[in-house]
mmCIF file of C-alpha atoms in Angstrom:
data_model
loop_
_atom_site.group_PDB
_atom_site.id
_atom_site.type_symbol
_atom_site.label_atom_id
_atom_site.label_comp_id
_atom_site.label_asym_id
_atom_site.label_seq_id
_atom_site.Cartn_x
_atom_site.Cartn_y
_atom_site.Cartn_z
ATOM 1 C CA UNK G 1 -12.338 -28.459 -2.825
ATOM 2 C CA UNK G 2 -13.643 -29.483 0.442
ATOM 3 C CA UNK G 3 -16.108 -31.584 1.385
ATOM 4 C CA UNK G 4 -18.532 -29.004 2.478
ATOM 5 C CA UNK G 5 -18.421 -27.352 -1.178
ATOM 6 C CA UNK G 6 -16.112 -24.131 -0.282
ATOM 7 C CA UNK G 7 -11.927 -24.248 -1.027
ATOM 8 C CA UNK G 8 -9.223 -23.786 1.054
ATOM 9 C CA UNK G 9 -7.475 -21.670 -1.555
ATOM 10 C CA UNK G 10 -9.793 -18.941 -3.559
ATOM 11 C CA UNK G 11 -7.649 -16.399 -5.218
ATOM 12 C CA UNK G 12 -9.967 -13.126 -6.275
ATOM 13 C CA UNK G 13 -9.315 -11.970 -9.794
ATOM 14 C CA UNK G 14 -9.470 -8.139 -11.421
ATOM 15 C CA UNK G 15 -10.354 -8.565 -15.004
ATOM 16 C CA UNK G 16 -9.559 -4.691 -15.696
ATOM 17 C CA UNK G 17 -6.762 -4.257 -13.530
ATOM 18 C CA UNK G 18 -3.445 -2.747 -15.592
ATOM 19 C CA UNK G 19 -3.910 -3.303 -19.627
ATOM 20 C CA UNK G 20 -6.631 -6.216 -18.585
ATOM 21 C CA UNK G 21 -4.193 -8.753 -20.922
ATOM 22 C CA UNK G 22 -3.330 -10.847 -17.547
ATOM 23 C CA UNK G 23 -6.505 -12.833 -17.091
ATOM 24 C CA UNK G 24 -5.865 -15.371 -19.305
ATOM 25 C CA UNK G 25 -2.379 -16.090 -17.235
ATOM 26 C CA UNK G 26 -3.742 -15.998 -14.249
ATOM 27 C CA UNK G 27 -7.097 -18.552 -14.830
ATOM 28 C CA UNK G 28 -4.660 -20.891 -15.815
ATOM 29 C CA UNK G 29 -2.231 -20.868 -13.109
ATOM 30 C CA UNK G 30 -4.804 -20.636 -10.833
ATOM 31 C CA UNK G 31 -6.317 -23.283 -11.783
ATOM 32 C CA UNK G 32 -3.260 -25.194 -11.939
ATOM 33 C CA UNK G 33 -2.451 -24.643 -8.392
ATOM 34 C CA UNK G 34 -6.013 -25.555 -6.825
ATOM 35 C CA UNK G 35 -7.827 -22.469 -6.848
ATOM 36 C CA UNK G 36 -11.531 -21.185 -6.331
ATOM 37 C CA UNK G 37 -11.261 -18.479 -8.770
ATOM 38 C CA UNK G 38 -14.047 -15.645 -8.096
ATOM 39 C CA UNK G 39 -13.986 -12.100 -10.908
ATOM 40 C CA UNK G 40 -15.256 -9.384 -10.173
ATOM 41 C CA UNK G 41 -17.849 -7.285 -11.864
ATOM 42 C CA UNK G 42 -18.310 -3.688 -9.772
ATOM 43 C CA UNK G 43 -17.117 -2.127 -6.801
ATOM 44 C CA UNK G 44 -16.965 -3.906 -3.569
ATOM 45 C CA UNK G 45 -17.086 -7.410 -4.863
ATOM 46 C CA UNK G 46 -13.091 -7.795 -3.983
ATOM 47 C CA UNK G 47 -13.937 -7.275 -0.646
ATOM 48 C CA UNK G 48 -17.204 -8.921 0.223
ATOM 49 C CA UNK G 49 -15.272 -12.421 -1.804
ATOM 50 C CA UNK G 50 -12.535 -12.286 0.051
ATOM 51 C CA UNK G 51 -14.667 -11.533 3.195
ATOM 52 C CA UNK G 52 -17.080 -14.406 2.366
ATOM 53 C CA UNK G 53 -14.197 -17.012 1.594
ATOM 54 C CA UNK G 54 -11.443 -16.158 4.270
ATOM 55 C CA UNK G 55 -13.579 -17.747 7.413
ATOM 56 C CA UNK G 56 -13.300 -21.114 5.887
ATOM 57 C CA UNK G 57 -10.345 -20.463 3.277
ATOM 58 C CA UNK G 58 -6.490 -21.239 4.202
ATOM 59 C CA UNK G 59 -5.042 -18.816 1.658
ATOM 60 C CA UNK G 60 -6.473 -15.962 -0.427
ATOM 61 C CA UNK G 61 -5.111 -14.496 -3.257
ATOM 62 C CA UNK G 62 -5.691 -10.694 -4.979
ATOM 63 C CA UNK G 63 -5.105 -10.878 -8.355
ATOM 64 C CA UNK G 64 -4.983 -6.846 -9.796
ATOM 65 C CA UNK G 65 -3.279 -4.127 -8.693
ATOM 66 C CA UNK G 66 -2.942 -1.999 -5.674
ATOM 67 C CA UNK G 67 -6.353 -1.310 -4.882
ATOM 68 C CA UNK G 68 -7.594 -4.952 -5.408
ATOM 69 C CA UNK G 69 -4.709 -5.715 -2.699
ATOM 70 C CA UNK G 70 -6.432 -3.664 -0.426
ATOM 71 C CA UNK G 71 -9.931 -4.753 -0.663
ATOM 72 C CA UNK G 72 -8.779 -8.118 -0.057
ATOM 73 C CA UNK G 73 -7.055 -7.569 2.766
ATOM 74 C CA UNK G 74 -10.183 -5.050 4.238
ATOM 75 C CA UNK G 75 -12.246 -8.195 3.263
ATOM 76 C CA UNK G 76 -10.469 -10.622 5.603
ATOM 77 C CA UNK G 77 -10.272 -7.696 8.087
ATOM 78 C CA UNK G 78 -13.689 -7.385 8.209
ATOM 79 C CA UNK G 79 -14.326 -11.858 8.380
ATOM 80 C CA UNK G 80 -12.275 -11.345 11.866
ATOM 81 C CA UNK G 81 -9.756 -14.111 9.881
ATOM 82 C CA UNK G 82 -6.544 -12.416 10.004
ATOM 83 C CA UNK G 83 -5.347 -14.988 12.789
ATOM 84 C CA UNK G 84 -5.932 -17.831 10.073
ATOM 85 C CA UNK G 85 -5.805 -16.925 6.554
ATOM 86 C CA UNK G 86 -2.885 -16.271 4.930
ATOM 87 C CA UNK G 87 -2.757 -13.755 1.762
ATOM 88 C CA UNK G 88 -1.095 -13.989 -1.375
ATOM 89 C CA UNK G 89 -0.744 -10.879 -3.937
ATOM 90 C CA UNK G 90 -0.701 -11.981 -7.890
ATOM 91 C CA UNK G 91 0.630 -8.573 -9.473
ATOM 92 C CA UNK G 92 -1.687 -7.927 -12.473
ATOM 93 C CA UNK G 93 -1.697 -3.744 -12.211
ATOM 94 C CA UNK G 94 0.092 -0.653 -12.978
ATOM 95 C CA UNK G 95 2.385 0.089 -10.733
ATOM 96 C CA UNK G 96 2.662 -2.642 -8.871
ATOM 97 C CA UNK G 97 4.216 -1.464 -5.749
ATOM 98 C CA UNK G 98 2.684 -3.602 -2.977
ATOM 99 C CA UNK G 99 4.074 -6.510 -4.883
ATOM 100 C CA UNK G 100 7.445 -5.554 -5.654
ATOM 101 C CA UNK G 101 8.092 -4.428 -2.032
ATOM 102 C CA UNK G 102 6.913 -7.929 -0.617
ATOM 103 C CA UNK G 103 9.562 -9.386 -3.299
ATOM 104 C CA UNK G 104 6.596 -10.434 -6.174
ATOM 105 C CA UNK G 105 7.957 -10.391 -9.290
ATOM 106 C CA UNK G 106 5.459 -11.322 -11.754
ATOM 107 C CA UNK G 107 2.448 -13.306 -12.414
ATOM 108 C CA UNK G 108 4.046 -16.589 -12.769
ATOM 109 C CA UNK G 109 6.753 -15.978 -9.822
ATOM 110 C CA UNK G 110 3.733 -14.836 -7.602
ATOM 111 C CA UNK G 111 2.778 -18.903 -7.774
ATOM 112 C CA UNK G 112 6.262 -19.822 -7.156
ATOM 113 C CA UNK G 113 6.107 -17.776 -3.964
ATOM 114 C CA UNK G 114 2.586 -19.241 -2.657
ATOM 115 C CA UNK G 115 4.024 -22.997 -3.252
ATOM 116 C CA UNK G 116 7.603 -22.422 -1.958
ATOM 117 C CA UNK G 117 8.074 -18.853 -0.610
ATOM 118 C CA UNK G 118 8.095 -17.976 3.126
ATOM 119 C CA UNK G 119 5.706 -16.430 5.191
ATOM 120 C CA UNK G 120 6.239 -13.364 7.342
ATOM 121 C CA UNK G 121 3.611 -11.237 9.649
ATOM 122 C CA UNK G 122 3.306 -8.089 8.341
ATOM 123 C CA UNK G 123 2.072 -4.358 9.327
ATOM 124 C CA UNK G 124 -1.270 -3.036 8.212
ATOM 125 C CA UNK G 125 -1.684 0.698 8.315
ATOM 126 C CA UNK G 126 -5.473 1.819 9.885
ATOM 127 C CA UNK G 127 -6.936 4.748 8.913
ATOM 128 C CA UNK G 128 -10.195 5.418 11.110
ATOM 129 C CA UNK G 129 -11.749 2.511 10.185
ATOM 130 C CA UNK G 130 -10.412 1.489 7.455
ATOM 131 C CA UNK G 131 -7.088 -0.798 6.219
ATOM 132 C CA UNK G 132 -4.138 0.160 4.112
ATOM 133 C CA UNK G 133 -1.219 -1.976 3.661
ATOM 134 C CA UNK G 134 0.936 0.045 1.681
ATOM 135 C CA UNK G 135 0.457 3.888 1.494
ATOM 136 C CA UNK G 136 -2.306 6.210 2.278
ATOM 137 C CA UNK G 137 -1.623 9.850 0.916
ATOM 138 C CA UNK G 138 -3.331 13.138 1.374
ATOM 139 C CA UNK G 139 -3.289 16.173 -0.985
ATOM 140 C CA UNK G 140 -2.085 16.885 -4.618
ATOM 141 C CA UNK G 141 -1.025 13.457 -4.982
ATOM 142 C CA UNK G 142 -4.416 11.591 -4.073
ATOM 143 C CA UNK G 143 -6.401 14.030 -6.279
ATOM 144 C CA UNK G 144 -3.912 13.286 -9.058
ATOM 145 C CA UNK G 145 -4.294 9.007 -8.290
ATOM 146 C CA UNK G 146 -8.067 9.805 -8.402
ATOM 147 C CA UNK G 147 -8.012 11.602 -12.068
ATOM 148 C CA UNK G 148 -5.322 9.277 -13.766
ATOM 149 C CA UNK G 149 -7.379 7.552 -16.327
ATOM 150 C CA UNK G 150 -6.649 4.122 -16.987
ATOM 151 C CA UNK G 151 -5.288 4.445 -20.402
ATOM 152 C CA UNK G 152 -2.804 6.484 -19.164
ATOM 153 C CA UNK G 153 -1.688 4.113 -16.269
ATOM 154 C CA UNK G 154 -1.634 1.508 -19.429
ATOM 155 C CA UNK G 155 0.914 3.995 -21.563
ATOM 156 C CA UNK G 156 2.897 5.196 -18.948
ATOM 157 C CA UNK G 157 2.823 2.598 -16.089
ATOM 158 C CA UNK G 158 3.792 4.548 -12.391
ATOM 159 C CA UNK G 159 5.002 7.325 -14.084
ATOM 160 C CA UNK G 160 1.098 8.715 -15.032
ATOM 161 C CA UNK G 161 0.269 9.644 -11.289
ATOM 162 C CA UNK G 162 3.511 11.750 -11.733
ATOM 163 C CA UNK G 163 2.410 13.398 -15.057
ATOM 164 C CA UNK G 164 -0.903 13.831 -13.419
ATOM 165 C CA UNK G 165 0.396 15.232 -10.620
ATOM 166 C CA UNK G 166 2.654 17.867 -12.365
ATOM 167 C CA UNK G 167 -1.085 18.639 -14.258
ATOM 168 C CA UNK G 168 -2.600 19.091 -11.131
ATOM 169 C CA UNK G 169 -0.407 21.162 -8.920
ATOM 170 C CA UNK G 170 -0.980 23.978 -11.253
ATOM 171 C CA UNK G 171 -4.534 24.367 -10.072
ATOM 172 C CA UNK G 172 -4.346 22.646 -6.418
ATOM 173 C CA UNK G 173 -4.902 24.654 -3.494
ATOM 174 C CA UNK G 174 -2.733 23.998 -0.684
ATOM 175 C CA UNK G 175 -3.673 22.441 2.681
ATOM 176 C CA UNK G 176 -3.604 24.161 5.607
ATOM 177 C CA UNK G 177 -3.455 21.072 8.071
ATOM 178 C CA UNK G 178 -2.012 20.507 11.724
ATOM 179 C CA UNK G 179 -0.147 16.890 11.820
ATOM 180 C CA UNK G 180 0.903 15.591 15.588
ATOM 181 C CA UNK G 181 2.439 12.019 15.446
ATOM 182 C CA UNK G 182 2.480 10.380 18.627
ATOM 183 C CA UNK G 183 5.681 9.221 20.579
ATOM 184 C CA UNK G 184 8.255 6.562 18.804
ATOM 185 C CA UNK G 185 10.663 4.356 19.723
ATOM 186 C CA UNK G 186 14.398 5.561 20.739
ATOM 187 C CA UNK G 187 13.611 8.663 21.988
ATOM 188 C CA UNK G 188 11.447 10.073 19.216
ATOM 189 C CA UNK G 189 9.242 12.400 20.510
ATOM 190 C CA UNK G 190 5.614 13.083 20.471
ATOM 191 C CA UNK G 191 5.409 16.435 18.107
ATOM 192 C CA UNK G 192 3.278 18.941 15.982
ATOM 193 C CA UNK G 193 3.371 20.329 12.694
ATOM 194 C CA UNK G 194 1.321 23.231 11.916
ATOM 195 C CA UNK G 195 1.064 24.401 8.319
ATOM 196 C CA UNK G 196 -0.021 24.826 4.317
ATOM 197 C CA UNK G 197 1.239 21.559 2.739
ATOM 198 C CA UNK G 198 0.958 20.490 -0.622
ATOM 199 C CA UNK G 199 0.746 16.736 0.440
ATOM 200 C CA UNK G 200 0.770 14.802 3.395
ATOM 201 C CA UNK G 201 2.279 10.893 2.625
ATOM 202 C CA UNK G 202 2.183 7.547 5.203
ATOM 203 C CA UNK G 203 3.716 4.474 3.937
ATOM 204 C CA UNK G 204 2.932 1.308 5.599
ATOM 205 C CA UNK G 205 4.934 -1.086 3.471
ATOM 206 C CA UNK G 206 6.052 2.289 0.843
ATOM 207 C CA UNK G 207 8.795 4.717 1.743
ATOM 208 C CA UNK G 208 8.314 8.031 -0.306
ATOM 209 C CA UNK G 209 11.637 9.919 0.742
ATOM 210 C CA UNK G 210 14.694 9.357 -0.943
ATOM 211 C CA UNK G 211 16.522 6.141 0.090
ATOM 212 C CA UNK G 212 18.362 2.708 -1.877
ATOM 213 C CA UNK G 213 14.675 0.893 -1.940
ATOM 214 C CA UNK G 214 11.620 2.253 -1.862
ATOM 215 C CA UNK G 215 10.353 -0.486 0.892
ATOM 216 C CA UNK G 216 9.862 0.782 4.281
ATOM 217 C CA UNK G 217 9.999 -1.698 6.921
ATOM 218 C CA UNK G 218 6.505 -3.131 7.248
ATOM 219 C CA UNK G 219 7.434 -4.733 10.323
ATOM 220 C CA UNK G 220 8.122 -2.541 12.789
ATOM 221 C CA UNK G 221 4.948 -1.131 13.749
ATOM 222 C CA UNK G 222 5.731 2.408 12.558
ATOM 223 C CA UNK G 223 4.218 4.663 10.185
ATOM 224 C CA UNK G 224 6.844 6.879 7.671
ATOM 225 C CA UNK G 225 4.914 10.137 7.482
ATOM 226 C CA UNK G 226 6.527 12.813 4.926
ATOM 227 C CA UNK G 227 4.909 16.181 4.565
ATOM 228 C CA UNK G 228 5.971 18.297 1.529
ATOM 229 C CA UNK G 229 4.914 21.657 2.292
ATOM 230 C CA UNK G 230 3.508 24.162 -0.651
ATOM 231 C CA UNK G 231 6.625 26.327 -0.912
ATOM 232 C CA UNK G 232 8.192 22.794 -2.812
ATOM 233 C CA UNK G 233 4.982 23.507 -5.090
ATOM 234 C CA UNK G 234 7.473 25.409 -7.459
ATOM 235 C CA UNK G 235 10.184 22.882 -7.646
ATOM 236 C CA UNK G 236 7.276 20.650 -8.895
ATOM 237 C CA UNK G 237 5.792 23.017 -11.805
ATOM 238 C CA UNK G 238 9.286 23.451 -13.502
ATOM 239 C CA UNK G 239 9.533 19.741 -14.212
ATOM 240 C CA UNK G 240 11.571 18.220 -11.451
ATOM 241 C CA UNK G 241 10.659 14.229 -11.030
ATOM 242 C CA UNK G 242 8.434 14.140 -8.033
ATOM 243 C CA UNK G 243 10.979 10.775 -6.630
ATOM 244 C CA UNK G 244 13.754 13.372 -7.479
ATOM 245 C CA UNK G 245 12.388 16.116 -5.221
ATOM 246 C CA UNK G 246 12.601 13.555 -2.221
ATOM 247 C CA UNK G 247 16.227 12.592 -3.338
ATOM 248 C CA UNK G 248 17.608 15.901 -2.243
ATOM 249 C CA UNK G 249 17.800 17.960 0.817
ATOM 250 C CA UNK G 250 15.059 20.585 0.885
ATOM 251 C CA UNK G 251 13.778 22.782 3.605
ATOM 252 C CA UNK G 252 10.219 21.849 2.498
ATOM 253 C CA UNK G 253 10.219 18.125 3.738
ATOM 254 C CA UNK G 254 9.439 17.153 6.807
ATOM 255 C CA UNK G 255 10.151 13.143 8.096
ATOM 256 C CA UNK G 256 8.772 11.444 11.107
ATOM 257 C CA UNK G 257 8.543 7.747 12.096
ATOM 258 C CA UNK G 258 5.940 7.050 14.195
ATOM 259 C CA UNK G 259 3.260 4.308 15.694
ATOM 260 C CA UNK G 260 0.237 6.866 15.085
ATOM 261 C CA UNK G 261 -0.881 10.262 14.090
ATOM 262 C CA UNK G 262 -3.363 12.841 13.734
ATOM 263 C CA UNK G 263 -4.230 14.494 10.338
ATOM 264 C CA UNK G 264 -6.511 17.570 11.048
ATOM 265 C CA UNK G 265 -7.686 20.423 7.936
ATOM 266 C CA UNK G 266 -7.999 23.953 9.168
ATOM 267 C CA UNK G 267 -10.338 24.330 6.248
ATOM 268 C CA UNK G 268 -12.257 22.017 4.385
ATOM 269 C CA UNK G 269 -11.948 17.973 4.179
ATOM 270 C CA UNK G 270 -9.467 16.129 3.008
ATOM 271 C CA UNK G 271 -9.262 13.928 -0.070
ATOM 272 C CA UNK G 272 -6.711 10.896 0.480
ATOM 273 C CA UNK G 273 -6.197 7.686 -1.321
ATOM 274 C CA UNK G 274 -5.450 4.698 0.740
ATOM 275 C CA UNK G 275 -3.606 2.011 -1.813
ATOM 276 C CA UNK G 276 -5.875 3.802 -4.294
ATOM 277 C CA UNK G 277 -8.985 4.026 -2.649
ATOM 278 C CA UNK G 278 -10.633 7.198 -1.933
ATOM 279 C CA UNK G 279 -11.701 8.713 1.714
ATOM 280 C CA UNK G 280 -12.533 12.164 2.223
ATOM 281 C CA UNK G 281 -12.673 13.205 5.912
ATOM 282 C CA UNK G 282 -12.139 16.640 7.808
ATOM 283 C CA UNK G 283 -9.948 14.940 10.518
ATOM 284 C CA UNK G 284 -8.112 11.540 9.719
ATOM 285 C CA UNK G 285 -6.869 9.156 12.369
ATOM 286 C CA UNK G 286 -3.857 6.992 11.561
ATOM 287 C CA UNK G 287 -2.394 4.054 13.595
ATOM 288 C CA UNK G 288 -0.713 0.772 13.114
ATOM 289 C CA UNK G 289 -1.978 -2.830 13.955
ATOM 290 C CA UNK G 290 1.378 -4.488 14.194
ATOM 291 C CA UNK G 291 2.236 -7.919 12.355
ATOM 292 C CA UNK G 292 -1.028 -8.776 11.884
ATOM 293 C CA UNK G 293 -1.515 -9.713 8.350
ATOM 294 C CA UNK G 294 0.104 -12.930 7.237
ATOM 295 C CA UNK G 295 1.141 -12.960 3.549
ATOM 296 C CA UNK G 296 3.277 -14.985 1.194
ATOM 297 C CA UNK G 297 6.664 -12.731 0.093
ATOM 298 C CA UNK G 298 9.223 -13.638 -2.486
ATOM 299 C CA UNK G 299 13.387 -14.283 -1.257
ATOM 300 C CA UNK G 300 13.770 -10.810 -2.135
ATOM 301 C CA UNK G 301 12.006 -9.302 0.400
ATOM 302 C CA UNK G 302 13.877 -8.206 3.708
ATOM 303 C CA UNK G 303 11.809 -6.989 6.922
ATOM 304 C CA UNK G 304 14.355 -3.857 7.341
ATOM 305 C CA UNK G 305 15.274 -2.930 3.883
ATOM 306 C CA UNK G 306 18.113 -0.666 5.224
ATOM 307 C CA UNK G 307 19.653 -3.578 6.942
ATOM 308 C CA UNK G 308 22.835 -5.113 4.914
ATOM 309 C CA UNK G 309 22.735 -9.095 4.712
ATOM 310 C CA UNK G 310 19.849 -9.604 6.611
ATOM 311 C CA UNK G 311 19.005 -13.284 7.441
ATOM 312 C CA UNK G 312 16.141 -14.987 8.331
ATOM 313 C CA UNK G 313 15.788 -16.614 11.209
ATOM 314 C CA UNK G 314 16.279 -20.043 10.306
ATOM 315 C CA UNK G 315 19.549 -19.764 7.962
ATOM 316 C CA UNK G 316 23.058 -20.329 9.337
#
């Protein structure tokens, strides 16, 4: 605690995140590491703590899931403190997938990693105005991640947004949109896509096609944009996994890498869920602010996930 009353280390805590049997845990360790703990009560206190706290605080922490990540990290956005606060993630949700991908293992490691772990600048992923640092997804999917309830995230962990989505394509309408992702690096090309998809999926820090990890690399400054267009709809209703879909070759999937893009309906707005939270918009705006978020990642993590032995800069 300083001087001046405020801490240099507050870590904001989700009471209900996942089965809500991690606060207990996390008070403790919290405490035991020097933290300003602050819980929140109703929407948009994640984000106006962390906002409050980062100007003055060294480190924040999110303790919750996916969505309590991203408020956070919107809340130090919006205090202009990316430059000087450094963010730590305390995985207490469902899925979990932020955490993992940064090499997070568990409550207890996640204090292990603030102490000892590196630090490494990170992507965010902008959307219009607003941050995501892992995924933001359009369509059947987003609808689903808005309509899981959170019993069934308790039950069934990740694989409810799956079951919901297998519920939900059934009665989903496909999306007549008109993608263009802007020029990448070696040689990629600026280029269109014009058609009905059944959803549209950006990963920041998540890779949704089929690959050994599902970590993109959150440090290049590129988006991973996969559209699964509404002719896969039917591989989908008979019961195929929707992570086995991308694991095979289909005419239906389309990949790009790319620094930005343009999401435009042809019809009505769009519904997408950015690390869980919901935007609907007409025409979406997508870009990446490059290594600008500093955050606390476990030895497990590796900038380019595709990249065999990997070492950081300061091993021999």
């Amino acid at each position: 605690m300083r001087p001046d009353g405020g801490s240099d280390r507050v870590l904001v805590l989700n009471p209900v995140s996942g089965s809500g049997d991690h606060v207990d845990d996390v008070v403790e360790l919290a405490n035991e590491h020097g933290f300003e703990i602050r819980r929140t009560e109703a929407g948009g206190d994640a984000k106006r703590f962390a906002r409050d706290a980062a100007p003055d605080a060294d480190l924040v922490a999110a303790a919750g899931g996916d969505g309590t990540i991203n408020a956070v990290v919107n809340g130090v956005t919006a205090a202009d403190a990316l430059e000087s606060t450094t963010v730590a993630v305390v995985p207490a949700g469902t899925g979990n997938n932020f955490a993992t991908n940064v090499g997070v293992r568990s409550i207890e490691h996640a204090f292990e990693v603030i102490e000892n772990g590196r630090r490494r600048r990170i992507d965010l992923g902008i959307a219009d105005d607003r941050i995501f640092v892992n995924s933001c997804v359009g369509g059947v999917t987003a609808e689903a991640s808005g309509e899981t309830s959170s019993e069934s995230k308790a039950e069934l962990g990740v694989l409810a947004y799956v079951k919901k989505t297998l519920e939900t394509v059934g009665s989903f309408e496909s999306l007549p949109l008109r993608v263009e992702t802007a020029a990448g690096p070696n040689g990629e090309r600026a280029r269109a896509w014009d058609g009905n998809a059944l959803f549209v999926l950006i990963g920041n820090c998540r890779r949704f096609t089929g690959a050994r990890t599902a970590q993109a690399n959150v440090e290049d400054g590129l988006l991973e944009v996969t559209i699964v267009e509404d002719a896969a709809a039917i591989d989908l209703l008979s019961g195929a996994a929707l992570e086995g879909l991308f694991d095979r070759d289909s005419d239906c999937i389309t990949t790009r890498r790319a620094p930005s893009l343009e999401i435009e309906s042809r019809r009505d707005a769009v519904e997408y869920s950015l690390d869980g939270e919901m935007l609907e918009t007409e025409r979406l705006h997508l870009e990446t602010n490059r290594t600008a978020l500093e955050i606390a990642v476990g030895e497990e993590y590796r900038s380019d996930p595709d990249e065999e032995g990997e070492r950081w800069p300061f091993e021999s």
